[in-house]
Tab-separated table of C-alpha atoms and ligand atoms in Angstrom:
chain	number	residue	atom	x	y	z
A	1	UNK	CA	6.628	-27.946	-17.063
A	2	UNK	CA	3.141	-26.439	-17.279
A	3	UNK	CA	0.427	-28.856	-18.350
A	4	UNK	CA	-0.168	-28.602	-22.121
A	5	UNK	CA	-3.804	-27.780	-22.764
A	6	UNK	CA	-5.810	-28.280	-25.915
A	7	UNK	CA	-8.022	-25.218	-26.089
A	8	UNK	CA	-9.816	-25.443	-29.424
A	9	UNK	CA	-10.552	-29.136	-29.826
A	10	UNK	CA	-7.809	-29.632	-32.384
A	11	UNK	CA	-5.055	-32.115	-31.536
A	12	UNK	CA	-2.720	-30.018	-33.671
A	13	UNK	CA	-3.085	-26.937	-31.500
A	14	UNK	CA	-1.602	-27.410	-28.043
A	15	UNK	CA	-1.181	-24.365	-25.845
A	16	UNK	CA	0.962	-24.012	-22.758
A	17	UNK	CA	-0.474	-22.365	-19.685
A	18	UNK	CA	1.056	-18.878	-19.267
A	19	UNK	CA	4.037	-18.762	-16.905
A	20	UNK	CA	3.036	-15.397	-15.400
A	21	UNK	CA	-0.378	-13.738	-15.130
A	22	UNK	CA	-0.303	-10.083	-14.095
A	23	UNK	CA	-3.269	-8.631	-12.188
A	24	UNK	CA	-5.884	-6.900	-14.348
A	25	UNK	CA	-9.366	-5.401	-13.987
A	26	UNK	CA	-8.548	-4.261	-10.442
A	27	UNK	CA	-11.891	-2.562	-9.761
A	28	UNK	CA	-13.726	-5.836	-10.407
A	29	UNK	CA	-11.028	-7.997	-8.779
A	30	UNK	CA	-11.287	-6.148	-5.448
A	31	UNK	CA	-15.088	-5.933	-5.645
A	32	UNK	CA	-15.357	-9.724	-6.064
A	33	UNK	CA	-12.986	-10.124	-3.116
A	34	UNK	CA	-15.188	-7.805	-1.035
A	35	UNK	CA	-18.254	-9.898	-1.987
A	36	UNK	CA	-16.458	-13.067	-0.953
A	37	UNK	CA	-15.384	-11.586	2.404
A	38	UNK	CA	-18.973	-10.554	3.042
A	39	UNK	CA	-20.318	-14.021	2.167
A	40	UNK	CA	-17.705	-15.658	4.431
A	41	UNK	CA	-18.489	-13.252	7.285
A	42	UNK	CA	-22.168	-14.256	7.121
A	43	UNK	CA	-21.295	-17.961	7.129
A	44	UNK	CA	-18.802	-17.677	9.978
A	45	UNK	CA	-19.801	-19.746	13.003
A	46	UNK	CA	-17.003	-18.515	15.267
A	47	UNK	CA	-15.722	-15.089	16.248
A	48	UNK	CA	-14.245	-14.056	12.870
A	49	UNK	CA	-17.492	-12.658	11.393
A	50	UNK	CA	-17.010	-8.950	12.284
A	51	UNK	CA	-13.373	-9.007	11.169
A	52	UNK	CA	-14.241	-10.617	7.817
A	53	UNK	CA	-17.012	-8.005	7.360
A	54	UNK	CA	-14.484	-5.212	8.027
A	55	UNK	CA	-12.166	-6.748	5.409
A	56	UNK	CA	-15.139	-6.697	2.992
A	57	UNK	CA	-15.359	-2.915	3.591
A	58	UNK	CA	-11.604	-2.584	3.089
A	59	UNK	CA	-11.652	-4.508	-0.236
A	60	UNK	CA	-14.624	-2.399	-1.323
A	61	UNK	CA	-12.419	0.625	-0.632
A	62	UNK	CA	-9.611	-0.952	-2.710
A	63	UNK	CA	-12.112	-1.407	-5.547
A	64	UNK	CA	-13.313	2.193	-5.223
A	65	UNK	CA	-9.740	3.582	-5.253
A	66	UNK	CA	-8.288	1.257	-7.896
A	67	UNK	CA	-8.536	3.811	-10.701
A	68	UNK	CA	-8.081	6.963	-8.602
A	69	UNK	CA	-4.298	7.169	-9.203
A	70	UNK	CA	-2.114	6.440	-12.215
A	71	UNK	CA	0.781	4.027	-11.745
A	72	UNK	CA	4.301	5.462	-11.714
A	73	UNK	CA	6.439	4.041	-14.527
A	74	UNK	CA	8.687	1.112	-13.646
A	75	UNK	CA	12.325	1.982	-14.302
A	76	UNK	CA	13.448	0.874	-17.792
A	77	UNK	CA	16.792	-0.410	-16.424
A	78	UNK	CA	14.896	-2.636	-13.960
A	79	UNK	CA	12.766	-3.952	-16.824
A	80	UNK	CA	15.857	-4.732	-18.881
A	81	UNK	CA	17.460	-6.525	-15.910
A	82	UNK	CA	14.309	-8.553	-15.522
A	83	UNK	CA	14.290	-9.622	-19.169
A	84	UNK	CA	17.993	-10.490	-19.192
A	85	UNK	CA	18.616	-11.910	-15.744
A	86	UNK	CA	15.212	-12.845	-14.311
A	87	UNK	CA	15.329	-10.067	-11.675
A	88	UNK	CA	11.876	-9.010	-10.406
A	89	UNK	CA	11.558	-5.479	-11.894
A	90	UNK	CA	9.516	-4.047	-8.988
A	91	UNK	CA	11.611	-5.515	-6.145
A	92	UNK	CA	13.499	-2.287	-5.564
A	93	UNK	CA	10.288	-0.231	-5.637
A	94	UNK	CA	8.726	-2.316	-2.869
A	95	UNK	CA	11.482	-1.317	-0.454
A	96	UNK	CA	12.265	2.143	-1.861
A	97	UNK	CA	8.665	3.146	-2.320
A	98	UNK	CA	7.635	6.453	-3.853
A	99	UNK	CA	5.424	8.116	-1.216
A	100	UNK	CA	2.425	8.033	-3.612
A	101	UNK	CA	1.221	4.799	-1.993
A	102	UNK	CA	0.350	6.861	1.125
A	103	UNK	CA	-2.296	8.657	-0.966
A	104	UNK	CA	-3.855	5.228	-1.561
A	105	UNK	CA	-3.677	4.587	2.176
A	106	UNK	CA	-5.442	7.903	2.920
A	107	UNK	CA	-8.121	7.064	0.357
A	108	UNK	CA	-8.759	3.587	1.775
A	109	UNK	CA	-8.865	4.802	5.374
A	110	UNK	CA	-11.299	7.653	4.545
A	111	UNK	CA	-13.570	5.204	2.750
A	112	UNK	CA	-13.585	2.730	5.642
A	113	UNK	CA	-14.094	5.459	8.270
A	114	UNK	CA	-17.051	6.766	6.286
A	115	UNK	CA	-18.715	3.516	5.185
A	116	UNK	CA	-17.331	0.691	7.302
A	117	UNK	CA	-18.235	-0.427	10.791
A	118	UNK	CA	-15.135	-0.074	12.932
A	119	UNK	CA	-14.907	-0.256	16.699
A	120	UNK	CA	-13.682	2.703	18.773
A	121	UNK	CA	-10.104	1.434	19.162
A	122	UNK	CA	-9.667	0.863	15.406
A	123	UNK	CA	-11.315	4.231	14.629
A	124	UNK	CA	-8.893	6.056	16.952
A	125	UNK	CA	-5.883	4.306	15.346
A	126	UNK	CA	-7.151	5.095	11.836
A	127	UNK	CA	-7.716	8.758	12.695
A	128	UNK	CA	-4.155	8.932	14.016
A	129	UNK	CA	-2.890	7.254	10.823
A	130	UNK	CA	-4.751	9.820	8.707
A	131	UNK	CA	-3.120	12.652	10.632
A	132	UNK	CA	0.333	11.089	10.094
A	133	UNK	CA	-0.138	10.797	6.321
A	134	UNK	CA	-1.351	14.414	6.095
A	135	UNK	CA	1.674	15.882	7.903
A	136	UNK	CA	3.977	16.033	4.898
A	137	UNK	CA	3.665	16.182	1.112
A	138	UNK	CA	6.484	13.644	0.960
A	139	UNK	CA	4.701	11.116	3.140
A	140	UNK	CA	5.095	10.244	6.787
A	141	UNK	CA	8.304	8.524	7.896
A	142	UNK	CA	6.388	6.802	10.716
A	143	UNK	CA	3.982	5.313	8.145
A	144	UNK	CA	6.927	4.217	5.983
A	145	UNK	CA	8.457	2.376	8.970
A	146	UNK	CA	5.109	0.713	9.634
A	147	UNK	CA	4.999	-0.399	5.981
A	148	UNK	CA	8.549	-1.805	6.270
A	149	UNK	CA	7.457	-3.756	9.362
A	150	UNK	CA	4.328	-5.080	7.595
A	151	UNK	CA	6.368	-6.215	4.578
A	152	UNK	CA	9.009	-7.826	6.794
A	153	UNK	CA	6.400	-9.538	8.996
A	154	UNK	CA	7.748	-7.860	12.141
A	155	UNK	CA	5.482	-7.963	15.216
A	156	UNK	CA	4.075	-4.549	16.186
A	157	UNK	CA	2.689	-3.214	19.457
A	158	UNK	CA	-1.106	-3.547	19.778
A	159	UNK	CA	-1.878	0.041	18.792
A	160	UNK	CA	0.089	-0.258	15.540
A	161	UNK	CA	-0.904	-3.890	14.919
A	162	UNK	CA	-4.498	-2.705	14.353
A	163	UNK	CA	-3.249	-0.794	11.320
A	164	UNK	CA	-1.582	-3.764	9.613
A	165	UNK	CA	-4.493	-4.773	7.299
A	166	UNK	CA	-5.009	-1.136	6.213
A	167	UNK	CA	-1.342	-0.589	5.405
A	168	UNK	CA	-1.242	-4.027	3.747
A	169	UNK	CA	-4.309	-3.200	1.623
A	170	UNK	CA	-2.814	0.121	0.480
A	171	UNK	CA	0.507	-1.515	-0.478
A	172	UNK	CA	-1.409	-4.234	-2.304
A	173	UNK	CA	-3.519	-1.724	-4.220
A	174	UNK	CA	-0.523	0.411	-5.115
A	175	UNK	CA	1.694	-2.447	-6.312
A	176	UNK	CA	-1.113	-4.358	-8.045
A	177	UNK	CA	-1.837	-1.193	-10.048
A	178	UNK	CA	1.849	-0.942	-10.921
A	179	UNK	CA	2.040	-4.653	-11.861
A	180	UNK	CA	-1.078	-4.225	-14.017
A	181	UNK	CA	0.790	-1.570	-16.036
A	182	UNK	CA	3.464	-4.109	-17.074
A	183	UNK	CA	3.319	-6.794	-19.708
A	184	UNK	CA	4.063	-10.472	-19.035
A	185	UNK	CA	6.837	-10.235	-21.658
A	186	UNK	CA	8.602	-7.786	-19.316
A	187	UNK	CA	9.147	-10.590	-16.804
A	188	UNK	CA	11.147	-13.766	-16.678
A	189	UNK	CA	10.825	-16.377	-13.962
A	190	UNK	CA	13.985	-16.191	-11.863
A	191	UNK	CA	16.001	-19.067	-10.430
A	192	UNK	CA	14.044	-18.528	-7.224
A	193	UNK	CA	10.546	-19.669	-8.241
A	194	UNK	CA	9.226	-19.253	-4.673
A	195	UNK	CA	9.232	-15.447	-4.968
A	196	UNK	CA	7.130	-13.208	-7.195
A	197	UNK	CA	8.741	-12.645	-10.626
A	198	UNK	CA	7.288	-9.126	-10.616
A	199	UNK	CA	8.094	-7.726	-7.129
A	200	UNK	CA	10.192	-10.395	-5.383
A	201	UNK	CA	7.716	-10.910	-2.498
A	202	UNK	CA	6.499	-14.208	-1.053
A	203	UNK	CA	3.173	-15.726	-2.144
A	204	UNK	CA	0.113	-15.848	0.140
A	205	UNK	CA	-0.932	-19.251	-1.205
A	206	UNK	CA	-1.364	-21.150	-4.442
A	207	UNK	CA	-4.436	-21.943	-6.506
A	208	UNK	CA	-5.336	-24.572	-9.086
A	209	UNK	CA	-7.449	-22.809	-11.681
A	210	UNK	CA	-10.343	-24.137	-13.717
A	211	UNK	CA	-10.415	-21.605	-16.567
A	212	UNK	CA	-9.568	-23.355	-19.860
A	213	UNK	CA	-6.298	-21.504	-20.446
A	214	UNK	CA	-4.923	-22.562	-17.067
A	215	UNK	CA	-6.911	-25.727	-16.396
A	216	UNK	CA	-5.333	-27.831	-13.628
A	217	UNK	CA	-2.213	-25.655	-13.519
A	218	UNK	CA	-1.029	-24.401	-10.140
A	219	UNK	CA	-0.266	-20.686	-9.654
A	220	UNK	CA	1.340	-18.979	-6.700
A	221	UNK	CA	-0.357	-15.660	-5.787
A	222	UNK	CA	1.869	-12.761	-4.717
A	223	UNK	CA	0.987	-11.328	-1.300
A	224	UNK	CA	1.942	-7.784	-2.383
A	225	UNK	CA	1.297	-7.170	-6.113
A	226	UNK	CA	-1.168	-10.044	-6.745
A	227	UNK	CA	0.779	-11.357	-9.753
A	228	UNK	CA	0.330	-15.114	-10.281
A	229	UNK	CA	3.065	-17.436	-11.514
A	230	UNK	CA	3.018	-21.041	-12.538
A	231	UNK	CA	4.784	-23.762	-10.565
A	232	UNK	CA	4.635	-27.553	-10.862
A	233	UNK	CA	2.296	-29.144	-8.343
A	234	UNK	CA	4.688	-31.898	-7.288
A	235	UNK	CA	7.280	-29.479	-5.910
A	236	UNK	CA	7.456	-27.730	-2.531
A	237	UNK	CA	6.924	-23.994	-3.120
A	238	UNK	CA	9.671	-23.194	-0.604
A	239	UNK	CA	12.584	-25.632	-1.154
A	240	UNK	CA	11.503	-26.947	-4.603
A	241	UNK	CA	12.071	-30.574	-3.583
A	242	UNK	CA	9.540	-33.204	-4.599
A	243	UNK	CA	9.796	-36.044	-2.100
A	244	UNK	CA	8.292	-34.572	1.082
A	245	UNK	CA	5.152	-32.831	-0.194
A	246	UNK	CA	1.820	-33.879	1.376
A	247	UNK	CA	-1.598	-32.341	2.115
A	248	UNK	CA	-3.189	-31.642	5.481
A	249	UNK	CA	-6.902	-30.903	5.884
A	250	UNK	CA	-9.159	-29.882	8.741
A	251	UNK	CA	-11.362	-32.920	8.069
A	252	UNK	CA	-9.316	-35.748	6.581
A	253	UNK	CA	-12.140	-38.283	6.273
A	254	UNK	CA	-12.212	-39.799	2.730
A	255	UNK	CA	-15.438	-37.994	1.719
A	256	UNK	CA	-14.305	-34.580	3.016
A	257	UNK	CA	-10.842	-34.996	1.446
A	258	UNK	CA	-12.401	-35.553	-1.958
A	259	UNK	CA	-14.368	-32.306	-1.816
A	260	UNK	CA	-11.895	-30.079	0.089
A	261	UNK	CA	-11.244	-26.768	-1.678
A	262	UNK	CA	-8.602	-25.664	0.852
A	263	UNK	CA	-5.606	-27.779	1.822
A	264	UNK	CA	-2.310	-27.105	3.525
A	265	UNK	CA	0.544	-28.267	1.338
A	266	UNK	CA	3.274	-29.348	3.749
A	267	UNK	CA	6.873	-30.298	3.045
A	268	UNK	CA	8.857	-32.629	5.283
A	269	UNK	CA	12.140	-31.586	3.690
A	270	UNK	CA	11.972	-27.961	4.894
A	271	UNK	CA	9.118	-28.305	7.460
A	272	UNK	CA	7.151	-25.505	5.814
A	273	UNK	CA	3.654	-25.116	4.413
A	274	UNK	CA	1.464	-22.913	2.290
A	275	UNK	CA	-2.229	-23.351	1.545
A	276	UNK	CA	-3.382	-24.567	-1.837
A	277	UNK	CA	-6.871	-23.723	-3.139
A	278	UNK	CA	-8.764	-25.859	-5.660
A	279	UNK	CA	-11.116	-23.699	-7.702
A	280	UNK	CA	-12.929	-26.711	-9.153
A	281	UNK	CA	-14.139	-27.638	-5.643
A	282	UNK	CA	-15.430	-24.106	-4.960
A	283	UNK	CA	-15.561	-21.703	-7.930
A	284	UNK	CA	-16.377	-18.744	-5.625
A	285	UNK	CA	-13.233	-18.984	-3.536
A	286	UNK	CA	-10.753	-16.138	-3.303
A	287	UNK	CA	-7.177	-16.787	-2.180
A	288	UNK	CA	-6.878	-13.743	0.118
A	289	UNK	CA	-10.364	-13.981	1.653
A	290	UNK	CA	-10.565	-17.756	2.027
A	291	UNK	CA	-7.067	-17.840	3.500
A	292	UNK	CA	-8.217	-15.567	6.338
A	293	UNK	CA	-11.423	-17.482	6.936
A	294	UNK	CA	-9.504	-20.770	7.297
A	295	UNK	CA	-7.109	-19.848	10.112
A	296	UNK	CA	-8.164	-23.033	11.944
A	297	UNK	CA	-6.189	-24.949	9.322
A	298	UNK	CA	-3.104	-22.797	10.053
A	299	UNK	CA	-3.404	-23.671	13.750
A	300	UNK	CA	-3.605	-27.376	12.957
A	301	UNK	CA	-0.553	-27.265	10.685
A	302	UNK	CA	1.446	-25.217	13.224
A	303	UNK	CA	0.662	-27.831	15.867
A	304	UNK	CA	2.194	-30.453	13.577
A	305	UNK	CA	5.449	-28.439	13.423
A	306	UNK	CA	5.271	-26.739	10.016
A	307	UNK	CA	6.027	-23.023	9.513
A	308	UNK	CA	4.099	-20.886	7.047
A	309	UNK	CA	6.267	-19.387	4.276
A	310	UNK	CA	4.140	-16.529	2.911
A	311	UNK	CA	2.060	-13.746	4.540
A	312	UNK	CA	-1.469	-12.471	4.028
A	313	UNK	CA	-1.186	-8.681	4.276
A	314	UNK	CA	-4.812	-8.377	5.431
A	315	UNK	CA	-4.194	-10.546	8.489
A	316	UNK	CA	-4.739	-8.674	11.718
A	317	UNK	CA	-2.037	-10.038	14.015
A	318	UNK	CA	-3.918	-9.992	17.316
A	319	UNK	CA	-7.289	-10.129	19.010
A	320	UNK	CA	-10.024	-7.962	17.576
B	1	ZN	ZN1	4.538	-9.465	-6.491
B	2	ZN	ZN1	10.161	-27.810	1.181
């Protein structure tokens, strides 16, 4: 059960944390993410700096394009199914996408080509992608297959792999805009709490918030539509068992453990993990950006035999 929170100082008024929080204020949400990527790129001591800076440009493009299209309406039958049976109302739309999301992709790519710093190989791939999306009013079938591969986590050849974060960002923008057009009352948490109640996708990570309405409650963050949903902290986010959950950190000394904002939550029952972010330890953190800047933790957890259960659609799956 969500932690009951007293919000107004009165013992008589106890509020429950909301079960689902849909994305809102997308222009600001993506701009803050861009700022965080930029800050992380400047702090980076290794080789990730240029990549994180490029992701800052891409999130800036998401912010710029957030209000450039109107969301298509979610089917009323899907909404009714969601209310009655806990089916994610956008699940079908993710896999049978209207081609309108390719207009978002074109917008993001134009913005990055114009304002971002991309190397020659990425620029050539993006120019090719632009040509593909312009070939037909109904969208490019090649781009749709790339999107299917990105959503399914299928490995792509190097030339196409470069496009993954751009396709991921366009899908994210498109489905976050659609999710933002719904109301939390439209959704019911399904019997499968490890998938998004709005679009049925896996979460990128979870976060423990510090805002009063959600204080100390843990929320999973959808990798595709950015909806957040509440889940008890004691349970594994993959198999829902309680006994095998533990935390792994890059620096597990007692002092560092106390102040760590990013941990890997591992489960010995299903040998899986997902990162968990603690906002109180770092109020500036952003699940998508900080996840990508902490890939060293993923390596450590992989070495210990745990498999990650949710993607980050802005992850570039290869060498820059
Ligand atoms: Zn979702
Ligand atoms: Zn588990």
